[in-house]
PDB file of C-alpha atoms and ligand atoms in Angstrom:
ATOM      1  CA  MET A 472     119.275  85.947 116.828  1.00 64.00           C
ATOM      2  CA  SER A 473     119.457  89.574 117.845  1.00 91.00           C
ATOM      3  CA  ALA A 474     118.227  92.180 115.389  1.00 97.00           C
ATOM      4  CA  ILE A 475     120.316  95.029 114.018  1.00 98.00           C
ATOM      5  CA  VAL A 476     119.122  98.213 115.692  1.00 98.00           C
ATOM      6  CA  LEU A 477     117.951 100.932 113.282  1.00 98.00           C
ATOM      7  CA  ASP A 478     119.605 103.861 115.022  1.00 98.00           C
ATOM      8  CA  GLY A 479     117.569 106.904 114.044  1.00 98.00           C
ATOM      9  CA  GLU A 480     119.529 109.191 116.351  1.00 98.00           C
ATOM     10  CA  ALA A 481     122.867 108.492 114.643  1.00 98.00           C
ATOM     11  CA  THR A 482     121.341 108.557 111.138  1.00 98.00           C
ATOM     12  CA  ALA A 483     119.529 111.833 111.843  1.00 98.00           C
ATOM     13  CA  ALA A 484     122.764 113.371 113.177  1.00 98.00           C
ATOM     14  CA  LYS A 485     124.458 112.669 109.814  1.00 98.00           C
ATOM     15  CA  ILE A 486     121.507 114.225 107.953  1.00 98.00           C
ATOM     16  CA  ARG A 487     121.602 117.299 110.196  1.00 98.00           C
ATOM     17  CA  ALA A 488     125.313 117.712 109.421  1.00 98.00           C
ATOM     18  CA  GLN A 489     124.479 117.722 105.682  1.00 98.00           C
ATOM     19  CA  VAL A 490     121.634 120.184 106.248  1.00 98.00           C
ATOM     20  CA  MET A 491     123.998 122.450 108.164  1.00 98.00           C
ATOM     21  CA  GLN A 492     126.311 122.602 105.146  1.00 98.00           C
ATOM     22  CA  GLU A 493     123.385 123.328 102.821  1.00 98.00           C
ATOM     23  CA  VAL A 494     122.195 126.116 105.104  1.00 98.00           C
ATOM     24  CA  GLU A 495     125.679 127.672 105.097  1.00 98.00           C
ATOM     25  CA  TYR A 496     125.708 127.526 101.307  1.00 97.00           C
ATOM     26  CA  LEU A 497     122.235 129.109 101.083  1.00 97.00           C
ATOM     27  CA  LYS A 498     123.210 131.865 103.501  1.00 97.00           C
ATOM     28  CA  ALA A 499     126.235 132.651 101.338  1.00 97.00           C
ATOM     29  CA  GLU A 500     123.757 133.065  98.469  1.00 95.00           C
ATOM     30  CA  GLY A 501     121.702 135.494 100.566  1.00 96.00           C
ATOM     31  CA  ILE A 502     118.934 133.032 101.533  1.00 97.00           C
ATOM     32  CA  ASN A 503     118.263 132.575 105.218  1.00 98.00           C
ATOM     33  CA  PRO A 504     115.998 129.508 105.577  1.00 98.00           C
ATOM     34  CA  GLY A 505     113.173 130.063 108.067  1.00 98.00           C
ATOM     35  CA  LEU A 506     110.886 127.506 109.711  1.00 98.00           C
ATOM     36  CA  GLY A 507     107.732 128.339 111.676  1.00 98.00           C
ATOM     37  CA  THR A 508     105.720 126.315 114.188  1.00 98.00           C
ATOM     38  CA  ILE A 509     102.266 126.948 115.589  1.00 98.00           C
ATOM     39  CA  LEU A 510     101.179 125.173 118.749  1.00 98.00           C
ATOM     40  CA  VAL A 511      97.648 125.373 120.092  1.00 97.00           C
ATOM     41  CA  GLY A 512      96.946 124.428 123.696  1.00 96.00           C
ATOM     42  CA  ASP A 513      99.071 122.822 126.377  1.00 93.00           C
ATOM     43  CA  ASN A 514      99.569 119.185 125.398  1.00 92.00           C
ATOM     44  CA  PRO A 515     102.952 118.496 127.098  1.00 90.00           C
ATOM     45  CA  SER A 516     104.147 115.971 124.468  1.00 89.00           C
ATOM     46  CA  SER A 517     103.317 118.343 121.625  1.00 93.00           C
ATOM     47  CA  ALA A 518     105.076 121.189 123.436  1.00 95.00           C
ATOM     48  CA  ARG A 519     108.161 118.988 123.906  1.00 94.00           C
ATOM     49  CA  TYR A 520     108.186 117.916 120.234  1.00 94.00           C
ATOM     50  CA  VAL A 521     107.967 121.546 119.104  1.00 97.00           C
ATOM     51  CA  GLU A 522     110.771 122.505 121.490  1.00 97.00           C
ATOM     52  CA  MET A 523     113.012 119.792 119.984  1.00 96.00           C
ATOM     53  CA  LYS A 524     112.241 121.011 116.453  1.00 97.00           C
ATOM     54  CA  HIS A 525     113.472 124.492 117.402  1.00 98.00           C
ATOM     55  CA  ALA A 526     116.602 123.043 119.024  1.00 97.00           C
ATOM     56  CA  ASP A 527     117.324 121.191 115.750  1.00 98.00           C
ATOM     57  CA  CYS A 528     116.868 124.430 113.781  1.00 98.00           C
ATOM     58  CA  LEU A 529     119.303 126.212 116.069  1.00 98.00           C
ATOM     59  CA  GLU A 530     121.868 123.425 115.607  1.00 98.00           C
ATOM     60  CA  VAL A 531     121.809 123.605 111.799  1.00 98.00           C
ATOM     61  CA  GLY A 532     121.442 127.390 111.484  1.00 98.00           C
ATOM     62  CA  ILE A 533     117.797 127.569 110.366  1.00 98.00           C
ATOM     63  CA  THR A 534     115.969 130.591 111.777  1.00 98.00           C
ATOM     64  CA  SER A 535     112.859 129.432 113.609  1.00 98.00           C
ATOM     65  CA  VAL A 536     109.744 131.286 114.651  1.00 98.00           C
ATOM     66  CA  HIS A 537     107.215 129.956 117.149  1.00 98.00           C
ATOM     67  CA  ARG A 538     103.668 131.000 117.932  1.00 98.00           C
ATOM     68  CA  HIS A 539     101.836 129.508 120.918  1.00 97.00           C
ATOM     69  CA  LEU A 540      98.071 130.009 121.016  1.00 97.00           C
ATOM     70  CA  SER A 541      95.903 129.148 123.983  1.00 95.00           C
ATOM     71  CA  VAL A 542      92.931 126.813 123.507  1.00 92.00           C
ATOM     72  CA  GLU A 543      90.710 129.797 124.253  1.00 90.00           C
ATOM     73  CA  ALA A 544      92.223 131.645 121.284  1.00 88.00           C
ATOM     74  CA  GLY A 545      89.746 129.933 118.994  1.00 88.00           C
ATOM     75  CA  PHE A 546      89.773 128.947 115.383  1.00 91.00           C
ATOM     76  CA  LYS A 547      89.718 132.486 113.963  1.00 93.00           C
ATOM     77  CA  GLU A 548      92.967 133.416 115.718  1.00 95.00           C
ATOM     78  CA  LEU A 549      94.592 130.223 114.444  1.00 97.00           C
ATOM     79  CA  LEU A 550      93.533 131.011 110.883  1.00 96.00           C
ATOM     80  CA  ASP A 551      94.861 134.574 111.278  1.00 97.00           C
ATOM     81  CA  THR A 552      98.238 133.202 112.407  1.00 98.00           C
ATOM     82  CA  ILE A 553      98.299 130.784 109.468  1.00 98.00           C
ATOM     83  CA  SER A 554      97.557 133.674 107.112  1.00 98.00           C
ATOM     84  CA  GLU A 555     100.358 135.721 108.703  1.00 98.00           C
ATOM     85  CA  PHE A 556     102.857 132.852 108.211  1.00 98.00           C
ATOM     86  CA  ASN A 557     101.623 132.337 104.633  1.00 98.00           C
ATOM     87  CA  HIS A 558     102.507 135.957 103.855  1.00 98.00           C
ATOM     88  CA  ASP A 559     105.770 136.248 105.806  1.00 98.00           C
ATOM     89  CA  PRO A 560     108.660 135.982 103.296  1.00 96.00           C
ATOM     90  CA  LYS A 561     111.096 135.095 106.107  1.00 97.00           C
ATOM     91  CA  ILE A 562     109.138 131.886 106.844  1.00 98.00           C
ATOM     92  CA  HIS A 563     109.798 129.460 103.998  1.00 98.00           C
ATOM     93  CA  ALA A 564     108.040 126.528 105.637  1.00 98.00           C
ATOM     94  CA  TYR A 565     105.929 125.918 108.718  1.00 98.00           C
ATOM     95  CA  LEU A 566     103.649 123.473 110.488  1.00 98.00           C
ATOM     96  CA  VAL A 567     100.722 123.488 112.836  1.00 97.00           C
ATOM     97  CA  GLN A 568     101.534 120.881 115.469  1.00 96.00           C
ATOM     98  CA  LEU A 569      99.013 118.023 115.512  1.00 93.00           C
ATOM     99  CA  PRO A 570      96.870 116.809 117.152  1.00 92.00           C
ATOM    100  CA  LEU A 571      94.907 120.002 117.675  1.00 95.00           C
ATOM    101  CA  PRO A 572      92.732 120.332 120.786  1.00 94.00           C
ATOM    102  CA  SER A 573      89.202 119.002 120.356  1.00 92.00           C
ATOM    103  CA  GLY A 574      86.902 121.419 118.590  1.00 90.00           C
ATOM    104  CA  PHE A 575      89.588 122.505 116.080  1.00 93.00           C
ATOM    105  CA  ASP A 576      88.988 121.243 112.545  1.00 93.00           C
ATOM    106  CA  GLU A 577      92.345 119.778 111.442  1.00 92.00           C
ATOM    107  CA  VAL A 578      91.328 119.397 107.826  1.00 93.00           C
ATOM    108  CA  ALA A 579      90.280 123.046 107.596  1.00 94.00           C
ATOM    109  CA  VAL A 580      93.614 124.023 109.135  1.00 95.00           C
ATOM    110  CA  LEU A 581      95.635 121.947 106.653  1.00 94.00           C
ATOM    111  CA  LEU A 582      93.654 123.394 103.741  1.00 96.00           C
ATOM    112  CA  ASN A 583      94.634 126.927 104.781  1.00 97.00           C
ATOM    113  CA  VAL A 584      98.392 126.301 104.851  1.00 98.00           C
ATOM    114  CA  ASP A 585     100.108 127.576 101.692  1.00 97.00           C
ATOM    115  CA  PRO A 586     101.075 124.318  99.887  1.00 96.00           C
ATOM    116  CA  ASP A 587     104.508 125.801  99.063  1.00 95.00           C
ATOM    117  CA  LYS A 588     105.177 126.329 102.785  1.00 97.00           C
ATOM    118  CA  ASP A 589     103.615 123.057 103.956  1.00 97.00           C
ATOM    119  CA  VAL A 590     106.671 121.516 105.629  1.00 97.00           C
ATOM    120  CA  ASP A 591     104.564 118.495 106.656  1.00 95.00           C
ATOM    121  CA  GLY A 592     103.608 117.642 103.067  1.00 95.00           C
ATOM    122  CA  LEU A 593     100.041 117.094 104.254  1.00 95.00           C
ATOM    123  CA  HIS A 594      98.199 119.699 102.168  1.00 95.00           C
ATOM    124  CA  PRO A 595      95.951 117.977  99.570  1.00 94.00           C
ATOM    125  CA  VAL A 596      98.044 119.521  96.766  1.00 95.00           C
ATOM    126  CA  ASN A 597     101.199 117.910  98.140  1.00 96.00           C
ATOM    127  CA  LEU A 598      99.512 114.593  98.934  1.00 95.00           C
ATOM    128  CA  GLY A 599      98.187 114.734  95.359  1.00 94.00           C
ATOM    129  CA  LYS A 600     101.729 115.232  94.048  1.00 94.00           C
ATOM    130  CA  LEU A 601     102.790 112.188  96.055  1.00 94.00           C
ATOM    131  CA  VAL A 602     100.033 110.226  94.312  1.00 93.00           C
ATOM    132  CA  MET A 603     101.428 111.494  90.997  1.00 91.00           C
ATOM    133  CA  GLY A 604     105.001 110.583  91.949  1.00 87.00           C
ATOM    134  CA  VAL A 605     106.437 114.112  91.912  1.00 82.00           C
ATOM    135  CA  SER A 606     107.428 114.571  95.569  1.00 68.00           C
ATOM    136  CA  GLY A 607     110.895 115.126  96.974  1.00 66.00           C
ATOM    137  CA  PRO A 608     112.693 118.300  95.936  1.00 71.00           C
ATOM    138  CA  TYR A 609     109.707 119.401  93.822  1.00 77.00           C
ATOM    139  CA  SER A 610     107.137 119.374  96.606  1.00 86.00           C
ATOM    140  CA  PRO A 611     107.282 118.563 100.309  1.00 93.00           C
ATOM    141  CA  LEU A 612     107.042 114.915 101.271  1.00 94.00           C
ATOM    142  CA  ALA A 613     105.509 113.987 104.645  1.00 96.00           C
ATOM    143  CA  CYS A 614     108.284 113.940 107.245  1.00 97.00           C
ATOM    144  CA  THR A 615     107.725 110.618 109.012  1.00 98.00           C
ATOM    145  CA  PRO A 616     107.302 108.542 105.814  1.00 98.00           C
ATOM    146  CA  ARG A 617     110.364 110.250 104.348  1.00 97.00           C
ATOM    147  CA  GLY A 618     112.298 109.652 107.564  1.00 98.00           C
ATOM    148  CA  ILE A 619     111.352 105.964 107.642  1.00 98.00           C
ATOM    149  CA  LEU A 620     112.476 105.509 104.027  1.00 98.00           C
ATOM    150  CA  GLU A 621     115.818 107.205 104.750  1.00 98.00           C
ATOM    151  CA  LEU A 622     116.324 105.078 107.863  1.00 98.00           C
ATOM    152  CA  LEU A 623     115.697 101.849 105.901  1.00 98.00           C
ATOM    153  CA  LYS A 624     118.071 103.025 103.172  1.00 98.00           C
ATOM    154  CA  ALA A 625     120.772 103.934 105.699  1.00 98.00           C
ATOM    155  CA  TYR A 626     120.802 100.293 106.840  1.00 98.00           C
ATOM    156  CA  ALA A 627     120.454  98.866 103.305  1.00 98.00           C
ATOM    157  CA  VAL A 628     117.193  97.127 104.185  1.00 98.00           C
ATOM    158  CA  PRO A 629     115.903  95.680 100.878  1.00 98.00           C
ATOM    159  CA  ILE A 630     112.659  97.448  99.876  1.00 98.00           C
ATOM    160  CA  GLN A 631     112.383  97.061  96.104  1.00 98.00           C
ATOM    161  CA  SER A 632     109.948  94.230  95.243  1.00 98.00           C
ATOM    162  CA  ARG A 633     109.592  93.273  98.927  1.00 98.00           C
ATOM    163  CA  HIS A 634     106.315  93.001 100.850  1.00 98.00           C
ATOM    164  CA  VAL A 635     105.734  95.867 103.279  1.00 98.00           C
ATOM    165  CA  VAL A 636     102.838  95.696 105.739  1.00 98.00           C
ATOM    166  CA  ILE A 637     101.867  99.052 107.245  1.00 98.00           C
ATOM    167  CA  LEU A 638      99.727  98.874 110.359  1.00 98.00           C
ATOM    168  CA  GLY A 639      97.944 102.228 110.638  1.00 98.00           C
ATOM    169  CA  ARG A 640      96.129 104.366 108.087  1.00 97.00           C
ATOM    170  CA  GLY A 641      96.557 107.846 109.579  1.00 95.00           C
ATOM    171  CA  LEU A 642      97.159 110.992 107.591  1.00 93.00           C
ATOM    172  CA  THR A 643     100.655 111.746 108.905  1.00 94.00           C
ATOM    173  CA  ILE A 644     102.189 108.264 108.549  1.00 97.00           C
ATOM    174  CA  GLY A 645     100.251 105.269 107.199  1.00 98.00           C
ATOM    175  CA  ARG A 646      98.554 106.740 104.137  1.00 97.00           C
ATOM    176  CA  PRO A 647     101.444 108.776 102.705  1.00 97.00           C
ATOM    177  CA  LEU A 648     103.929 106.010 103.573  1.00 98.00           C
ATOM    178  CA  ALA A 649     101.921 103.474 101.555  1.00 98.00           C
ATOM    179  CA  LEU A 650     101.928 105.835  98.569  1.00 97.00           C
ATOM    180  CA  LEU A 651     105.651 106.461  98.908  1.00 96.00           C
ATOM    181  CA  LEU A 652     106.837 102.866  99.309  1.00 98.00           C
ATOM    182  CA  SER A 653     104.619 101.575  96.492  1.00 97.00           C
ATOM    183  CA  SER A 654     105.718 104.363  94.116  1.00 95.00           C
ATOM    184  CA  LYS A 655     107.751 103.542  91.038  1.00 93.00           C
ATOM    185  CA  ARG A 656     111.065 104.824  92.360  1.00 92.00           C
ATOM    186  CA  PRO A 657     114.121 102.617  92.312  1.00 94.00           C
ATOM    187  CA  ASP A 658     114.474 102.992  96.082  1.00 95.00           C
ATOM    188  CA  CYS A 659     110.814 102.045  96.736  1.00 96.00           C
ATOM    189  CA  ASN A 660     108.787  99.920  94.300  1.00 97.00           C
ATOM    190  CA  ALA A 661     107.480  97.632  97.070  1.00 98.00           C
ATOM    191  CA  ALA A 662     104.298  95.592  97.374  1.00 98.00           C
ATOM    192  CA  VAL A 663     102.420  97.391 100.143  1.00 98.00           C
ATOM    193  CA  THR A 664      99.529  96.164 102.285  1.00 98.00           C
ATOM    194  CA  VAL A 665      97.821  98.648 104.612  1.00 98.00           C
ATOM    195  CA  ILE A 666      96.010  97.242 107.639  1.00 98.00           C
ATOM    196  CA  HIS A 667      94.572  98.835 110.766  1.00 98.00           C
ATOM    197  CA  THR A 668      93.400  97.884 114.236  1.00 96.00           C
ATOM    198  CA  GLY A 669      89.906  97.207 112.907  1.00 96.00           C
ATOM    199  CA  VAL A 670      91.296  94.258 110.917  1.00 97.00           C
ATOM    200  CA  ARG A 671      90.868  90.739 112.324  1.00 97.00           C
ATOM    201  CA  ASP A 672      94.016  88.652 112.996  1.00 97.00           C
ATOM    202  CA  LEU A 673      96.730  91.266 112.464  1.00 98.00           C
ATOM    203  CA  GLY A 674      99.395  88.561 112.787  1.00 98.00           C
ATOM    204  CA  TYR A 675      98.089  86.846 109.648  1.00 98.00           C
ATOM    205  CA  TYR A 676      99.257  89.894 107.680  1.00 98.00           C
ATOM    206  CA  THR A 677     102.340  90.938 109.625  1.00 98.00           C
ATOM    207  CA  SER A 678     103.837  87.431 109.613  1.00 98.00           C
ATOM    208  CA  GLN A 679     103.943  87.503 105.787  1.00 98.00           C
ATOM    209  CA  ALA A 680     105.822  90.788 105.595  1.00 98.00           C
ATOM    210  CA  ASP A 681     109.480  91.463 104.825  1.00 98.00           C
ATOM    211  CA  ILE A 682     109.029  94.871 106.460  1.00 98.00           C
ATOM    212  CA  VAL A 683     106.426  95.696 109.119  1.00 98.00           C
ATOM    213  CA  ILE A 684     105.827  99.355 109.948  1.00 98.00           C
ATOM    214  CA  VAL A 685     103.527 100.088 112.876  1.00 98.00           C
ATOM    215  CA  ALA A 686     101.972 103.503 113.436  1.00 98.00           C
ATOM    216  CA  VAL A 687      99.188 102.965 115.916  1.00 97.00           C
ATOM    217  CA  GLY A 688     100.238 104.289 119.325  1.00 95.00           C
ATOM    218  CA  ARG A 689      99.477 101.112 121.297  1.00 96.00           C
ATOM    219  CA  ALA A 690     102.412  99.916 123.376  1.00 96.00           C
ATOM    220  CA  GLY A 691     103.750  96.455 122.555  1.00 96.00           C
ATOM    221  CA  LEU A 692     101.082  95.746 119.920  1.00 97.00           C
ATOM    222  CA  ILE A 693     103.526  93.833 117.715  1.00 98.00           C
ATOM    223  CA  THR A 694     105.047  90.775 119.383  1.00 98.00           C
ATOM    224  CA  LYS A 695     107.642  88.275 118.157  1.00 97.00           C
ATOM    225  CA  ASP A 696     105.042  85.639 117.192  1.00 98.00           C
ATOM    226  CA  MET A 697     103.640  88.107 114.610  1.00 98.00           C
ATOM    227  CA  ILE A 698     106.948  88.513 112.754  1.00 98.00           C
ATOM    228  CA  LYS A 699     108.647  86.444 110.058  1.00 98.00           C
ATOM    229  CA  PRO A 700     112.226  85.574 111.142  1.00 98.00           C
ATOM    230  CA  GLY A 701     114.676  88.063 109.657  1.00 98.00           C
ATOM    231  CA  ALA A 702     112.025  90.686 108.825  1.00 98.00           C
ATOM    232  CA  CYS A 703     112.519  94.395 109.456  1.00 98.00           C
ATOM    233  CA  VAL A 704     110.230  95.953 112.092  1.00 98.00           C
ATOM    234  CA  VAL A 705     109.756  99.694 112.450  1.00 98.00           C
ATOM    235  CA  GLY A 706     107.824 101.247 115.327  1.00 98.00           C
ATOM    236  CA  ALA A 707     106.475 104.645 114.322  1.00 97.00           C
ATOM    237  CA  GLY A 708     103.637 104.993 116.828  1.00 95.00           C
ATOM    238  CA  THR A 709     104.203 106.151 120.371  1.00 90.00           C
ATOM    239  CA  SER A 710     102.342 106.167 123.641  1.00 92.00           C
ATOM    240  CA  PHE A 711     103.307 107.143 127.166  1.00 91.00           C
ATOM    241  CA  GLU A 712     103.298 105.457 130.547  1.00 91.00           C
ATOM    242  CA  GLY A 713     103.612 108.494 132.753  1.00 89.00           C
ATOM    243  CA  ARG A 714     106.588 110.238 131.126  1.00 86.00           C
ATOM    244  CA  LYS A 715     108.072 107.034 129.722  1.00 92.00           C
ATOM    245  CA  LEU A 716     107.878 106.823 125.927  1.00 92.00           C
ATOM    246  CA  LEU A 717     106.648 103.434 124.734  1.00 94.00           C
ATOM    247  CA  SER A 718     106.904 101.748 121.337  1.00 95.00           C
ATOM    248  CA  ASP A 719     104.250  99.857 119.373  1.00 96.00           C
ATOM    249  CA  VAL A 720     106.903  97.133 118.998  1.00 97.00           C
ATOM    250  CA  ALA A 721     107.421  94.753 121.941  1.00 97.00           C
ATOM    251  CA  GLU A 722     111.019  94.209 123.105  1.00 96.00           C
ATOM    252  CA  ASP A 723     110.921  90.468 122.296  1.00 97.00           C
ATOM    253  CA  VAL A 724     110.635  91.257 118.568  1.00 98.00           C
ATOM    254  CA  SER A 725     114.412  91.795 118.470  1.00 98.00           C
ATOM    255  CA  GLN A 726     114.830  88.031 119.109  1.00 97.00           C
ATOM    256  CA  VAL A 727     113.371  87.159 115.679  1.00 98.00           C
ATOM    257  CA  ALA A 728     113.659  90.284 113.520  1.00 98.00           C
ATOM    258  CA  GLY A 729     116.589  91.065 111.242  1.00 98.00           C
ATOM    259  CA  TRP A 730     116.329  94.806 111.951  1.00 98.00           C
ATOM    260  CA  VAL A 731     114.289  96.698 114.543  1.00 98.00           C
ATOM    261  CA  THR A 732     113.883 100.281 115.745  1.00 98.00           C
ATOM    262  CA  PRO A 733     114.768 101.003 119.385  1.00 97.00           C
ATOM    263  CA  ARG A 734     112.130 102.198 121.859  1.00 94.00           C
ATOM    264  CA  ILE A 735     113.714 105.656 121.841  1.00 95.00           C
ATOM    265  CA  GLY A 736     115.774 107.151 119.017  1.00 97.00           C
ATOM    266  CA  GLY A 737     114.266 105.314 116.055  1.00 98.00           C
ATOM    267  CA  VAL A 738     111.737 107.107 113.860  1.00 98.00           C
ATOM    268  CA  GLY A 739     111.317 110.279 115.983  1.00 96.00           C
ATOM    269  CA  PRO A 740     114.738 111.845 115.250  1.00 97.00           C
ATOM    270  CA  MET A 741     114.344 110.934 111.556  1.00 98.00           C
ATOM    271  CA  THR A 742     111.008 112.758 111.353  1.00 97.00           C
ATOM    272  CA  ARG A 743     112.624 115.851 112.842  1.00 97.00           C
ATOM    273  CA  ALA A 744     115.597 115.622 110.480  1.00 98.00           C
ATOM    274  CA  MET A 745     113.241 115.460 107.486  1.00 98.00           C
ATOM    275  CA  LEU A 746     111.504 118.582 108.746  1.00 98.00           C
ATOM    276  CA  LEU A 747     114.835 120.386 108.349  1.00 98.00           C
ATOM    277  CA  VAL A 748     115.387 118.873 104.894  1.00 97.00           C
ATOM    278  CA  ASN A 749     111.889 119.940 103.813  1.00 97.00           C
ATOM    279  CA  ALA A 750     112.457 123.457 105.186  1.00 98.00           C
ATOM    280  CA  VAL A 751     115.709 123.849 103.243  1.00 97.00           C
ATOM    281  CA  GLU A 752     114.086 122.521 100.070  1.00 96.00           C
ATOM    282  CA  ALA A 753     111.215 125.007 100.542  1.00 96.00           C
ATOM    283  CA  ALA A 754     113.735 127.853 100.874  1.00 97.00           C
ATOM    284  CA  LYS A 755     115.451 126.720  97.647  1.00 95.00           C
ATOM    285  CA  ARG A 756     112.123 126.482  95.813  1.00 92.00           C
ATOM    286  CA  SER A 757     111.137 129.967  96.962  1.00 90.00           C
ATOM    287  CA  GLN A 758     114.424 131.307  95.544  1.00 81.00           C
ATOM    288  CA  ARG A 759     113.726 129.607  92.202  1.00 72.00           C
ATOM    289  CA  THR A 760     110.176 131.015  92.150  1.00 67.00           C
ATOM    290  CA  SER A 761     111.350 134.566  92.876  1.00 65.00           C
ATOM    291  CA  LYS A 762     114.055 134.294  90.182  1.00 62.00           C
ATOM    292  CA  GLU A 763     111.416 133.102  87.674  1.00 59.00           C
ATOM    293  CA  THR A 764     109.056 135.925  88.708  1.00 57.00           C
ATOM    294  CA  ASN A 765     111.808 138.523  88.251  1.00 58.00           C
ATOM    295  CA  ALA A 766     113.061 137.097  84.933  1.00 54.00           C
TER     296      ALA A 766
HETATM  297  N1  GUN B1322     102.388 115.551 115.414  1.00 96.10           N
HETATM  298  C1  GUN B1322     103.006 114.356 115.363  1.00 96.10           C
HETATM  299  N2  GUN B1322     103.641 114.179 114.178  1.00 96.10           N
HETATM  300  C2  GUN B1322     103.425 115.308 113.480  1.00 96.10           C
HETATM  301  C3  GUN B1322     103.845 115.746 112.191  1.00 96.10           C
HETATM  302  O1  GUN B1322     104.537 115.040 111.444  1.00 96.10           O
HETATM  303  N3  GUN B1322     103.419 116.988 111.835  1.00 96.10           N
HETATM  304  C4  GUN B1322     102.640 117.766 112.637  1.00 96.10           C
HETATM  305  N4  GUN B1322     102.265 118.959 112.175  1.00 96.10           N
HETATM  306  N5  GUN B1322     102.251 117.388 113.827  1.00 96.10           N
HETATM  307  C5  GUN B1322     102.648 116.168 114.254  1.00 96.10           C
END
């Protein structure tokens, strides 16, 4: 058996085409969606990811603004930049690229981002809304979880009432994804188990799952013996061997799985596409808020 490949590149391209139309429509209404990024330090992978986000913005017509701070800049300068973005009406949504260099307090950074402009959906207010089941157009939803859900839906992978095992409990993927997939939405409503690398016998859990989603960053962690035949396997964690991008999912998994993400072009492009969707939704919300204020 050879698994169906969950092609994130092709799915994201369709989403970008829809976003492009939305942006055109918004521009005709006098709204010019703007996305900001802040990068601290010189991590080459982070720099590359940010670069790709700006290329996506250019493709769909979203204005993008970038600020690069050196590690020496310090926390105060980062907070000043965040404050500037919070107050800039041309920036509807922005992110501070993670991970931050050591010594920078990520939680303090996230707390200072205006929740209305939090394109990552990682501010406690927005994570709280996810807990309450009011994410989506009403508040930003974390990009990678949203991208994974859209990728599964694009391939009609059954989710409702199925058992999803998420390996990884991080802030950007595992935790919000568990909240999303277990939420009482017709396209979610799954039984979700969250495990992590501190758990003994990972295969005991993964082999019971209809969908396994791995967000660890350890190459080849999930092998075919850990997967139920026909299950769906999504690799959301990445690591590098030199410049080669590696997946948490070993290649042999495709021999038993029903669906699997490719090593390159699976979740990554979907995350970036959701960033654009979140930015456009933030621009629309800001228009509604200003109309209400002026009413
Ligand atoms: N680094 C890797 N993934 C992400 C993400 O989704 N948001 C931010 N801000 N940084 C990241």
